[in-house]
Coordinates of C-alpha atoms in Angstrom, one line a residue:
X28 CA -69.9 -38.7 29.3
X29 CA -66.5 -36.5 30.0
X30 CA -64.7 -34.7 27.9
X31 CA -60.9 -32.7 28.4
X32 CA -59.9 -30.2 26.0
X33 CA -56.4 -30.5 25.5
X34 CA -53.7 -28.5 23.9
X35 CA -53.5 -31.0 21.0
X36 CA -56.0 -33.9 21.7
X37 CA -59.8 -33.7 22.4
X38 CA -60.0 -36.8 26.0
X39 CA -63.4 -38.5 25.7
X40 CA -64.5 -40.5 28.6
X41 CA -67.6 -42.6 28.4
X42 CA -69.6 -44.3 31.4
X43 CA -71.0 -47.9 30.3
X44 CA -74.2 -46.8 31.6
X45 CA -74.5 -44.7 29.3
X46 CA -78.1 -44.0 29.5
X47 CA -77.8 -44.6 33.5
X48 CA -80.3 -47.3 33.6
X49 CA -78.4 -50.0 34.6
X50 CA -77.5 -51.6 31.1
X51 CA -73.6 -51.2 30.5
X52 CA -73.0 -50.8 26.7
X53 CA -70.2 -52.6 24.6
X54 CA -67.0 -51.3 24.4
X55 CA -67.2 -52.1 20.8
X56 CA -70.3 -50.8 20.3
X57 CA -68.9 -47.0 20.9
X58 CA -66.4 -44.9 18.5
X59 CA -65.6 -41.1 17.7
X60 CA -66.1 -39.3 14.9
X61 CA -67.4 -39.6 11.1
X62 CA -64.1 -42.1 10.8
X63 CA -65.2 -44.1 13.5
X64 CA -62.4 -44.3 15.5
X65 CA -62.3 -46.8 18.4
X66 CA -61.5 -46.4 22.2
X67 CA -57.9 -46.2 23.2
X68 CA -58.3 -47.7 27.1
X69 CA -60.8 -49.4 28.5
X70 CA -61.1 -49.2 32.6
X71 CA -63.4 -52.6 33.4
X72 CA -63.2 -51.3 37.3
X73 CA -64.1 -48.7 36.7
X74 CA -66.4 -49.5 34.0
X75 CA -65.3 -46.5 31.7
X76 CA -64.2 -46.7 28.1
X77 CA -61.6 -43.8 26.8
X78 CA -60.6 -42.1 23.2
X79 CA -58.2 -40.2 22.8
X80 CA -57.3 -38.1 19.6
X81 CA -55.9 -35.4 18.2
X82 CA -57.8 -32.1 17.2
X83 CA -57.9 -32.8 13.8
X84 CA -58.2 -36.7 13.9
X85 CA -61.2 -38.3 13.2
X86 CA -62.8 -36.8 10.7
X87 CA -63.6 -33.7 13.1
X88 CA -64.3 -30.1 11.9
X89 CA -63.0 -26.9 12.8
X90 CA -65.0 -23.2 12.7
X91 CA -63.0 -19.8 13.0
X92 CA -65.0 -17.1 15.0
X93 CA -63.9 -13.6 16.0
X94 CA -63.5 -14.9 19.6
X95 CA -62.8 -19.1 19.1
X96 CA -61.7 -22.2 17.4
X97 CA -64.4 -24.5 17.9
X98 CA -63.8 -28.4 16.8
X99 CA -66.6 -30.5 16.9
X100 CA -66.9 -34.4 16.6
X101 CA -69.5 -36.7 17.5
X102 CA -69.5 -39.9 19.8
X103 CA -71.3 -42.8 18.3
X104 CA -73.5 -45.5 19.5
X105 CA -74.2 -48.1 17.2
X106 CA -76.2 -51.3 19.6
X107 CA -75.4 -54.5 18.0
X108 CA -78.3 -56.5 17.3
X109 CA -79.7 -58.7 19.7
X110 CA -80.1 -62.7 19.5
X111 CA -84.2 -62.2 18.0
X112 CA -83.4 -59.6 15.1
X113 CA -87.4 -59.4 15.5
X114 CA -86.9 -57.2 18.7
X115 CA -85.3 -54.4 19.6
X116 CA -83.6 -53.3 22.8
X117 CA -81.6 -50.1 22.8
X118 CA -81.6 -46.9 19.8
X119 CA -78.7 -45.8 18.0
X120 CA -77.8 -42.7 19.6
X121 CA -75.4 -39.6 18.5
X122 CA -73.9 -36.9 20.9
X123 CA -72.2 -33.8 19.8
X124 CA -68.8 -32.8 21.0
X125 CA -67.4 -29.4 21.0
X126 CA -63.6 -27.5 22.2
X127 CA -64.1 -24.7 22.2
X128 CA -60.3 -22.4 22.0
X129 CA -59.5 -18.9 22.4
X130 CA -58.2 -17.3 19.8
X131 CA -56.5 -14.5 21.8
X132 CA -54.6 -16.2 24.7
X133 CA -51.2 -17.5 25.2
X134 CA -50.5 -21.5 24.6
X135 CA -47.6 -23.4 25.8
X136 CA -45.2 -24.6 22.9
X137 CA -43.6 -27.2 24.9
X138 CA -40.1 -27.4 24.0
X139 CA -39.7 -25.0 21.4
X140 CA -38.8 -21.4 22.9
X141 CA -38.6 -18.9 20.2
X142 CA -36.1 -16.8 19.3
X143 CA -37.8 -14.1 17.5
X144 CA -39.3 -11.1 19.5
X145 CA -43.0 -10.2 19.6
X146 CA -44.4 -7.6 17.9
X147 CA -45.3 -5.1 20.7
X148 CA -41.2 -5.6 22.3
X149 CA -40.0 -4.7 18.8
X150 CA -42.0 -1.3 19.5
X151 CA -40.9 -1.1 23.3
X152 CA -37.7 -1.6 21.6
X153 CA -37.9 1.1 19.5
X154 CA -38.7 3.6 22.0
X155 CA -35.8 2.7 23.4
X156 CA -32.6 3.6 21.0
X157 CA -30.0 5.9 22.9
X158 CA -27.7 7.5 20.3
X159 CA -24.8 9.1 21.2
X160 CA -21.9 11.2 19.9
X161 CA -18.3 11.1 22.2
X162 CA -14.7 12.2 21.8
X163 CA -12.9 9.4 21.7
X164 CA -9.0 9.1 22.8
X165 CA -6.2 8.5 20.0
X166 CA -6.7 4.4 19.6
X167 CA -10.6 4.8 20.0
X168 CA -10.3 2.4 23.0
X169 CA -11.9 4.7 25.1
X170 CA -13.8 8.2 25.4
X171 CA -12.0 11.4 26.1
X172 CA -11.6 13.0 29.3
X173 CA -13.2 16.6 27.5
X174 CA -10.0 18.5 27.9
X175 CA -8.8 21.5 25.5
X176 CA -7.5 21.5 21.8
X177 CA -5.2 23.3 20.3
X178 CA -5.5 24.4 16.8
X179 CA -4.6 21.6 14.5
X180 CA -5.0 19.0 16.8
X181 CA -8.0 16.2 15.3
X182 CA -10.8 15.3 17.3
X183 CA -11.9 11.9 17.2
X184 CA -16.1 11.6 17.5
X185 CA -17.7 8.2 17.5
X186 CA -22.0 7.9 16.8
X187 CA -23.2 5.0 18.1
X188 CA -26.9 3.5 18.9
X189 CA -28.1 1.6 21.5
X190 CA -30.8 -0.6 20.5
X191 CA -31.5 -3.3 22.8
X192 CA -33.4 -6.4 21.8
X193 CA -34.7 -4.7 18.8
X194 CA -33.5 -6.0 15.7
X195 CA -29.3 -5.1 14.5
X196 CA -29.2 -1.5 13.0
X197 CA -27.1 0.8 10.8
X198 CA -26.2 4.0 12.2
X199 CA -25.5 6.8 9.5
X200 CA -25.5 10.9 10.9
X201 CA -27.5 13.2 9.0
X202 CA -26.2 16.2 10.5
X203 CA -24.1 17.7 12.8
X204 CA -23.7 21.4 13.5
X205 CA -21.2 22.9 16.2
X206 CA -22.1 25.9 17.2
X207 CA -21.4 28.6 20.6
X208 CA -24.4 28.1 22.4
X209 CA -27.9 25.6 22.6
X210 CA -29.5 25.0 19.4
X211 CA -28.5 24.3 16.0
X212 CA -30.0 27.2 14.7
X213 CA -28.6 29.7 16.9
X214 CA -25.3 32.0 15.7
X215 CA -23.2 31.4 14.8
X216 CA -23.0 27.8 13.5
X217 CA -21.0 25.7 11.2
X218 CA -22.4 22.9 9.2
X219 CA -19.3 20.0 9.9
X220 CA -22.3 17.0 7.7
X221 CA -24.9 18.5 6.3
X222 CA -27.1 17.6 3.3
X223 CA -28.1 14.1 5.1
X224 CA -24.8 12.6 4.9
X225 CA -22.1 14.7 3.2
X226 CA -19.2 15.5 5.7
X227 CA -18.3 19.3 4.1
X228 CA -16.0 20.0 6.7
X229 CA -14.0 17.4 4.5
X230 CA -13.4 19.7 1.7
X231 CA -13.4 23.0 3.3
X232 CA -9.7 24.6 3.2
X233 CA -7.8 21.2 2.7
X234 CA -8.8 19.7 5.7
X235 CA -8.3 16.2 7.0
X236 CA -11.5 15.9 7.9
X237 CA -13.2 12.4 7.3
X238 CA -15.2 9.3 7.5
X239 CA -13.3 6.5 9.3
X240 CA -13.6 3.1 6.6
X241 CA -14.2 0.3 8.0
X242 CA -17.0 0.9 11.0
X243 CA -16.0 -1.2 14.0
X244 CA -19.9 -2.3 13.6
X245 CA -22.4 -0.8 12.1
X246 CA -24.5 0.9 14.5
X247 CA -21.1 2.3 15.8
X248 CA -20.0 5.6 12.8
X249 CA -16.2 7.0 13.2
X250 CA -15.3 10.5 11.8
X251 CA -12.3 12.9 12.9
X252 CA -13.1 16.7 12.6
X253 CA -10.1 19.2 12.8
X254 CA -10.4 21.6 15.4
X255 CA -11.0 25.1 15.2
X256 CA -12.7 28.1 16.6
X257 CA -15.3 30.4 15.7
X258 CA -13.7 34.0 14.1
X259 CA -14.0 36.5 16.3
X260 CA -13.2 34.1 19.5
X261 CA -10.0 35.3 20.8
X262 CA -9.9 31.7 22.6
X263 CA -6.6 29.9 21.6
X264 CA -7.8 26.5 23.1
X265 CA -10.5 24.9 21.7
X266 CA -12.8 23.1 24.2
X267 CA -15.6 21.1 22.9
X268 CA -18.5 22.0 26.0
X269 CA -18.8 25.5 24.1
X270 CA -17.4 25.2 20.1
X271 CA -19.1 21.5 19.5
X272 CA -21.7 21.2 22.6
X273 CA -25.0 21.1 19.2
X274 CA -23.4 18.4 17.6
X275 CA -23.8 15.9 20.5
X276 CA -27.7 16.1 20.2
X277 CA -27.6 16.3 15.6
X278 CA -27.8 12.6 15.1
X279 CA -29.7 11.9 12.2
X280 CA -32.0 8.4 12.3
X281 CA -31.3 5.4 11.0
X282 CA -31.4 4.7 6.8
X283 CA -30.1 7.4 5.6
X284 CA -28.5 6.3 2.5
X285 CA -25.5 8.2 1.9
X286 CA -22.8 8.1 3.6
X287 CA -19.1 10.7 1.8
X288 CA -15.9 12.1 2.8
X289 CA -14.2 14.9 1.2
X290 CA -10.4 13.9 -0.5
X291 CA -8.8 17.3 0.2
X292 CA -6.9 18.6 -2.8
X293 CA -8.9 17.0 -4.7
X294 CA -12.5 17.6 -6.8
X295 CA -14.2 14.3 -6.3
X296 CA -15.9 12.9 -3.5
X297 CA -15.8 9.2 -1.9
X298 CA -18.2 6.9 -0.2
X299 CA -17.8 5.0 3.0
X300 CA -19.0 2.3 2.0
X301 CA -21.1 1.5 -0.9
X302 CA -20.5 3.1 -4.8
X303 CA -18.9 5.7 -5.8
X304 CA -22.7 7.3 -7.3
X305 CA -24.4 8.0 -4.3
X306 CA -21.7 10.7 -3.9
X307 CA -22.8 13.4 -7.0
X308 CA -25.8 14.5 -4.6
X309 CA -22.8 16.0 -2.2
X310 CA -21.5 18.7 -5.2
X311 CA -25.1 19.6 -5.5
X312 CA -26.1 19.9 -2.0
X313 CA -29.2 17.7 -2.6
X314 CA -29.1 14.4 -1.0
X315 CA -33.3 13.5 0.1
X316 CA -34.3 14.3 3.0
X317 CA -34.0 12.5 6.2
X318 CA -35.4 8.8 7.0

């Protein structure tokens, strides 16, 4: 008896000289499983009988172990009575058949091509999230050269996250700090965005600083800042490489729930998106902790 454990079925080939005594059994005397399935092919030249059945067909059973799926069935030989019922020339026989499939392995899905990414691929993609904060030109079409700004100019800043094959993300900026030196804690420093998403510069000195709405994409957030210089710094031109050096390193992680902008001349906040009640925490200076 030869057994082939295929992907979705088992194939049992039985030589009709079942007992090796030269006496050929009849195909009608053979059956597969408790359901007594009949053969699917008979080859007179090879003297073989073939059964083909799905793994769950013909009354087969399945056992799940830690490492394997085990499908079990039986090949039964039930000899027909001879011409003289007083004598018996052959005995019935039952041959157990098992197919073992590893639970941890790659299996083919045929013509089906899944569109989801395996969990380990998602984890690898998470580790490759690329955050950027760039100075853009006036129409936001391309990055602006790091040229000098005069006081009164407006800086167009675009925050973006490159997610590769990761599921789509919505980007928020929790904080953004301008300093003259490296490090967010260096002195002097000035918070542009604070309290986990409040554009505090928009409330200072009636500036026009604001988030830009609507977003061009969910993984992009744009905001505009009025050019400024630190008190005591005598330069008349603002160079982003000096005054906004740390802002390029201060992107928050995606998932923060607040995006608010100051309204010049008005004692209120307005949301970039969402309901107005998300802005009340900006007045209190406490919008929760970063995600």
